[in-house]
mmCIF file of C-alpha atoms in Angstrom:
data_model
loop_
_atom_site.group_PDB
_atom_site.id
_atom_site.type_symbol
_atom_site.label_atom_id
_atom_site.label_comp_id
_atom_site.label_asym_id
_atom_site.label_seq_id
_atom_site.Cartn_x
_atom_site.Cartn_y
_atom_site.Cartn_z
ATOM 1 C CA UNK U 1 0.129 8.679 0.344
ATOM 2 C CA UNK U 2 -1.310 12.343 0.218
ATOM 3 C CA UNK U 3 0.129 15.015 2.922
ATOM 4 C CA UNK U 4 -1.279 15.567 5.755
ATOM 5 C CA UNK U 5 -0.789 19.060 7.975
ATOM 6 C CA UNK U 6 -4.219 19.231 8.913
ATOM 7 C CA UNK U 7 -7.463 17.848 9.691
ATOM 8 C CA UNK U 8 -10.331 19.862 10.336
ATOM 9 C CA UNK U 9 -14.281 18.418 11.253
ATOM 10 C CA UNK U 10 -16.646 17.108 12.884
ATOM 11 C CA UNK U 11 -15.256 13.953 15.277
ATOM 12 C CA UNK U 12 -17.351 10.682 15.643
ATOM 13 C CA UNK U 13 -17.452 11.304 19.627
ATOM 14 C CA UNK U 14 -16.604 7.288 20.139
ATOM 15 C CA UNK U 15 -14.884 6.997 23.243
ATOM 16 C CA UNK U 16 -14.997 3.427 23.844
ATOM 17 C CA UNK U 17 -12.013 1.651 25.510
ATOM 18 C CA UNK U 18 -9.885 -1.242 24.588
ATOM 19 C CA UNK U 19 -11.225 -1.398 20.975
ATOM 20 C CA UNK U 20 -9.544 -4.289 19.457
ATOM 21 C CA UNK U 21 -9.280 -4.592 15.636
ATOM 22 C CA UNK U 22 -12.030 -7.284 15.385
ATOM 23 C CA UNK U 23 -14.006 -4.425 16.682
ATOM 24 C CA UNK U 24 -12.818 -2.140 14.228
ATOM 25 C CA UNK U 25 -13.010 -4.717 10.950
ATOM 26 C CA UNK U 26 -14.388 -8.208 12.146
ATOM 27 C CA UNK U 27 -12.442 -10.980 10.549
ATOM 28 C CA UNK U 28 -15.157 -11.624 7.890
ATOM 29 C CA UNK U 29 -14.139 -8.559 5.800
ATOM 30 C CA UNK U 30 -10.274 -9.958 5.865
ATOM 31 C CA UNK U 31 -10.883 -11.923 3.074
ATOM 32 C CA UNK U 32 -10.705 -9.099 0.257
ATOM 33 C CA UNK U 33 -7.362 -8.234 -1.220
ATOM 34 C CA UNK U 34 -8.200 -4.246 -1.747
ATOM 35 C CA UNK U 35 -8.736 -1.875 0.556
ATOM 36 C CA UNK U 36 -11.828 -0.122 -1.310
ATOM 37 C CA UNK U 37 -14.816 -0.978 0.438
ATOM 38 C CA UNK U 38 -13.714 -1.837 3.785
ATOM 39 C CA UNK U 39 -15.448 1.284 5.469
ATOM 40 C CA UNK U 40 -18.731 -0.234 4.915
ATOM 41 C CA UNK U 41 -17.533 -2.690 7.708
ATOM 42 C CA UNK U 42 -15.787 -0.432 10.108
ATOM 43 C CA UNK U 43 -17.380 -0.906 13.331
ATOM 44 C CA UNK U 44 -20.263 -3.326 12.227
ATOM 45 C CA UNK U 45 -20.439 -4.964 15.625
ATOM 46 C CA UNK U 46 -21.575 -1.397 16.883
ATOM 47 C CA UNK U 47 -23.130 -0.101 14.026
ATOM 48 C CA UNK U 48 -25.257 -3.288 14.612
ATOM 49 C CA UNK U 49 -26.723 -1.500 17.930
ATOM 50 C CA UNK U 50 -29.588 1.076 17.641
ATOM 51 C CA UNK U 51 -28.439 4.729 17.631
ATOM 52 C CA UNK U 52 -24.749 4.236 17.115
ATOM 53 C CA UNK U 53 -22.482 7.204 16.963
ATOM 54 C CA UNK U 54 -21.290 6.034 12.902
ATOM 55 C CA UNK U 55 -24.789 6.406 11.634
ATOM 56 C CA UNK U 56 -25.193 9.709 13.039
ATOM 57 C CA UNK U 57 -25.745 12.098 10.167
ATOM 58 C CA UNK U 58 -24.225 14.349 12.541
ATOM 59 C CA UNK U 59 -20.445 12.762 11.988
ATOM 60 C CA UNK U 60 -20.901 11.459 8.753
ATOM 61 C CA UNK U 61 -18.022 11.919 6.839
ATOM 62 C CA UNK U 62 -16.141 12.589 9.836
ATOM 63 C CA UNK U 63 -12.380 12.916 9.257
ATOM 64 C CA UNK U 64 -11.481 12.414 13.001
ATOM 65 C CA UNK U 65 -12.388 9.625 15.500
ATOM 66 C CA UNK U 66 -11.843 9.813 19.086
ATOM 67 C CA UNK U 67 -11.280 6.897 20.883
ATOM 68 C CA UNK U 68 -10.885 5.325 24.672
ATOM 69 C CA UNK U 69 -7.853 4.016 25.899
ATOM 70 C CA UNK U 70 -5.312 1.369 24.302
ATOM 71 C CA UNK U 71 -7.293 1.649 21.108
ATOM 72 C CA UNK U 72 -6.157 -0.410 18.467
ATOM 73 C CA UNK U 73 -5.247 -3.598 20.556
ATOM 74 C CA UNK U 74 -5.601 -7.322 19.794
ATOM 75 C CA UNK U 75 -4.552 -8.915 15.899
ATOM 76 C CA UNK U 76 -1.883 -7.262 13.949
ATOM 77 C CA UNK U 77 -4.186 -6.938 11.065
ATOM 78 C CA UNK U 78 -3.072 -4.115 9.138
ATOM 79 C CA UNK U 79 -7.076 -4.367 7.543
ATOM 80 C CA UNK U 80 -8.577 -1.795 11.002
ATOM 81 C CA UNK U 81 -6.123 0.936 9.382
ATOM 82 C CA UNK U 82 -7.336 0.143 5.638
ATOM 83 C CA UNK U 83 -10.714 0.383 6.736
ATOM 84 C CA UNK U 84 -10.610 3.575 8.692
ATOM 85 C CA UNK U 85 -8.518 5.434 5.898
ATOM 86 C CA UNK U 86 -12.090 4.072 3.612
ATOM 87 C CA UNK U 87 -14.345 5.188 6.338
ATOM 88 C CA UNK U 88 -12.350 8.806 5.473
ATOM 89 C CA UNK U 89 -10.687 8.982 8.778
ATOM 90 C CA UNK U 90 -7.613 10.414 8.533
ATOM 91 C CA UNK U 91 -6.745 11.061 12.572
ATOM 92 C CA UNK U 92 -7.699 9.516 15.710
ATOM 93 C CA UNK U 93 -7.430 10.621 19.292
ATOM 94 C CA UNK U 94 -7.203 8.571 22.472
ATOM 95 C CA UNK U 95 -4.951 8.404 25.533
ATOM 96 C CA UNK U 96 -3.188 5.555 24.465
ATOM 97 C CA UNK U 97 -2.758 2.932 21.171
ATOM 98 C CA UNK U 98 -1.678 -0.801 20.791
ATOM 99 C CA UNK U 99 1.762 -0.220 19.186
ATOM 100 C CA UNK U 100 0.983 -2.358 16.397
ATOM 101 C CA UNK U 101 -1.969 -0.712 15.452
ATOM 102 C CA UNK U 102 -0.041 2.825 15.607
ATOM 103 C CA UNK U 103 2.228 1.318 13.159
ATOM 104 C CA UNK U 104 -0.142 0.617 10.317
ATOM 105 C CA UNK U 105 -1.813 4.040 11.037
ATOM 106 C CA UNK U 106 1.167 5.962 10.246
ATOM 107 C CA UNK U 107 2.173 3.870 7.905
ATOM 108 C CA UNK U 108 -1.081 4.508 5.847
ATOM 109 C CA UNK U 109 -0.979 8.092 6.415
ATOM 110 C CA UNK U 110 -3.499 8.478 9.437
ATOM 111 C CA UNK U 111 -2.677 10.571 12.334
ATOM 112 C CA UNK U 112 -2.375 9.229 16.021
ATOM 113 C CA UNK U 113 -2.785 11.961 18.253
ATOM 114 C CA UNK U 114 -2.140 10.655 22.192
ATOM 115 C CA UNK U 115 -3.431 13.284 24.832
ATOM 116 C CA UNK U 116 -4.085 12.773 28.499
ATOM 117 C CA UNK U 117 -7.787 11.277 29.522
ATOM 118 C CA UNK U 118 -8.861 14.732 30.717
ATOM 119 C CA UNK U 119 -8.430 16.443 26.952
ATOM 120 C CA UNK U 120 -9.899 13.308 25.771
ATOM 121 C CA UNK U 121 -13.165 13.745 27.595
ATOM 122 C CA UNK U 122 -13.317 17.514 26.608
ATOM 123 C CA UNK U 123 -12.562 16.919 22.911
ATOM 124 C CA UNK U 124 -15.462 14.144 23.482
ATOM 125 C CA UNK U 125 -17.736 17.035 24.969
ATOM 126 C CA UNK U 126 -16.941 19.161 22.023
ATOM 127 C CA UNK U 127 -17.490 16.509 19.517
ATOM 128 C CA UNK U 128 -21.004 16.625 20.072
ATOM 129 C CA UNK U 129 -22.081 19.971 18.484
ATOM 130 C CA UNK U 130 -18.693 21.762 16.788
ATOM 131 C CA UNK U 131 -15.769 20.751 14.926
ATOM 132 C CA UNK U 132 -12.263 20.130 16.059
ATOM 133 C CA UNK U 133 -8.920 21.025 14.376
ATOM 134 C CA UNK U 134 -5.228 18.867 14.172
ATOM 135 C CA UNK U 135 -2.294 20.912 13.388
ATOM 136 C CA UNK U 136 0.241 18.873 12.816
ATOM 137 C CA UNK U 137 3.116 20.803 11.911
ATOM 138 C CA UNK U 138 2.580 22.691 15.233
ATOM 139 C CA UNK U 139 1.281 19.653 17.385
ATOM 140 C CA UNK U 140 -1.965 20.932 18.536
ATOM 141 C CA UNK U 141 -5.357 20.281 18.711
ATOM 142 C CA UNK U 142 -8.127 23.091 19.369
ATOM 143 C CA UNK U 143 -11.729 23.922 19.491
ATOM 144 C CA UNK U 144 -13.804 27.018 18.995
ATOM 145 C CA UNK U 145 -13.832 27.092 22.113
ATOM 146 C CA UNK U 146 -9.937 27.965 23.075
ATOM 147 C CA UNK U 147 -9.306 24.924 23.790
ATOM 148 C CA UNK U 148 -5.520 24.307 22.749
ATOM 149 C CA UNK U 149 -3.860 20.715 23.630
ATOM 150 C CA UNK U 150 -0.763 19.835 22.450
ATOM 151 C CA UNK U 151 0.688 16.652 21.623
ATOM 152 C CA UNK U 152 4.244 14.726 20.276
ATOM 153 C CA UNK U 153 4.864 12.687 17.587
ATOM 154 C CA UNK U 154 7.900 10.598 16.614
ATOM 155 C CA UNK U 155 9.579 13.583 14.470
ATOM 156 C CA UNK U 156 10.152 11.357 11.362
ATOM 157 C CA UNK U 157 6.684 9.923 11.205
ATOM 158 C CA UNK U 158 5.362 13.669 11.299
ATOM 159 C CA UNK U 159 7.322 14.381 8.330
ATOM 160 C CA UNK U 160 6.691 11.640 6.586
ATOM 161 C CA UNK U 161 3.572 12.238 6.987
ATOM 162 C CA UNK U 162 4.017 16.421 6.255
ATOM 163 C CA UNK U 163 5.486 15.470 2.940
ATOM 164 C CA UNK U 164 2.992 12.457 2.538
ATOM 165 C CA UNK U 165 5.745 9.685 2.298
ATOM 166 C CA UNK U 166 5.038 6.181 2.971
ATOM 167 C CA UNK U 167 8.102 3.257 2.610
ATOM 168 C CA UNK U 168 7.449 3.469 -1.458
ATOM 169 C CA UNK U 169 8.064 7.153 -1.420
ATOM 170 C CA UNK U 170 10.787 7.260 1.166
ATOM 171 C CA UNK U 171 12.625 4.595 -1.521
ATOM 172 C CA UNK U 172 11.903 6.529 -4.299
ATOM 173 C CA UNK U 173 13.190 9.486 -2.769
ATOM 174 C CA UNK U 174 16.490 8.371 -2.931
ATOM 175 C CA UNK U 175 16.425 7.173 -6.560
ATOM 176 C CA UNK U 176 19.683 9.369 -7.177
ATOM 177 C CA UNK U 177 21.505 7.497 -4.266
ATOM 178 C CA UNK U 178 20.822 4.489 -5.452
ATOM 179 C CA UNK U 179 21.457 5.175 -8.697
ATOM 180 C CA UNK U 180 24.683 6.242 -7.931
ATOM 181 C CA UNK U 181 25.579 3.637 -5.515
ATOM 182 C CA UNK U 182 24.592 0.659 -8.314
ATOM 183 C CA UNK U 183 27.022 2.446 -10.881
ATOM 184 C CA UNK U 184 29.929 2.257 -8.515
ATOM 185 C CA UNK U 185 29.194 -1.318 -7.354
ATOM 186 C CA UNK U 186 29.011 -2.311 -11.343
ATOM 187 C CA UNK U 187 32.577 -0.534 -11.475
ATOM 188 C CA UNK U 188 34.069 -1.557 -8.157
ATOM 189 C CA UNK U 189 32.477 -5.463 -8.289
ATOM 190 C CA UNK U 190 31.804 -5.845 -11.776
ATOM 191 C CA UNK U 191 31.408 -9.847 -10.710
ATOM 192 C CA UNK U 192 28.308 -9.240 -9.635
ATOM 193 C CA UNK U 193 27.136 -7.340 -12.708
ATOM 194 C CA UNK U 194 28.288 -10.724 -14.429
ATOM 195 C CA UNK U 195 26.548 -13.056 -11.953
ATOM 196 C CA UNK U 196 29.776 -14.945 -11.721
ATOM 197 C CA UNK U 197 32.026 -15.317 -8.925
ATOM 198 C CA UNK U 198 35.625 -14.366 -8.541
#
């Protein structure tokens, strides 16, 4: 998982509430067992409607979404994070997620930010002609424009995601513990080494 401390860009200026993760990757693109090429059906229900806001030249490439309330809701499917991370979205902003949904962001290193509807509909403003910065170390998000919201995060998940750890790193960054831990059980339980019992 790379590091993330910040994201700076343009911001598809979504805003829709109560996106569920059929919206986000309808259940015909579960079928793959990758997660390359599941940004080119990110939001196909909308991008189906004339004029959509993710095939505005203006955002593309956007590395920020922001987002209406309880975003994220419905399945568990961990496929709506896979496919934003391939869309290149690496932080999304609402006043609210679907637990679930939060889970698989963080866990494949994309940012929740939650901030209250009013900073929501500013950022949204915003979003239309200038970019928007995340600092994640110091928990803010600003504008050009002064604007300076702050927000929390779970401190673990912020370092994790600091240091760009997901569960495979976290493991791995322990190898000398567990090292050391499997050389004293072989000593102090050698049974087990021996797959016999006592």
């Amino acid at each position: 998982m790379e590091r993330l401390r910040e994201v700076e860009g343009r911001a598809y200026p979504y805003g829709a509430k109560n996106v569920d993760t059929d919206v986000i990757i309808p259940a015909e693109w579960l079928k793959t067992i990758t997660r390359e090429g599941l940004g080119k059906g990110a939001f196909e229900s909308v991008r189906a409607q004339p004029d959509n806001v993710f095939d505005d030249e203006r955002y593309a490439g956007s590395p920020i979404l922001i987002a209406g309330d309880n975003f994220g809701c419905g399945s568990s499917r961990e496929h709506a994070a896979w496919a934003l991370g391939d869309l290149g979205i690496k932080a999304v902003i609402a006043p609210s997620f679907s637990d679930i949904f939060s889970g698989n962001a963080f866990k494949n290193g994309i940012l929740t930010v939650v901030l209250p509807q009013e900073a929501v509909d500013r950022l949204l403003e915003v979003a239309e002609t200038d970019e928007i910065t995340i600092d994640l170390e110091s928990q803010t998000v600003t504008t050009p424009f002064q604007d300076r919201f702050t927000f929390e995060i779970d401190p673990f998940r912020k370092q994790c995601l600091m240091e760009g750890l997901d569960e495979i790193g976290l493991t791995l960054a322990r190898d000398a513990a567990i090292a050391n831990y499997e050389q004293r059980r072989g000593t102090q339980m050698p049974w087990i080494e021996r797959g016999t019992e006592v």
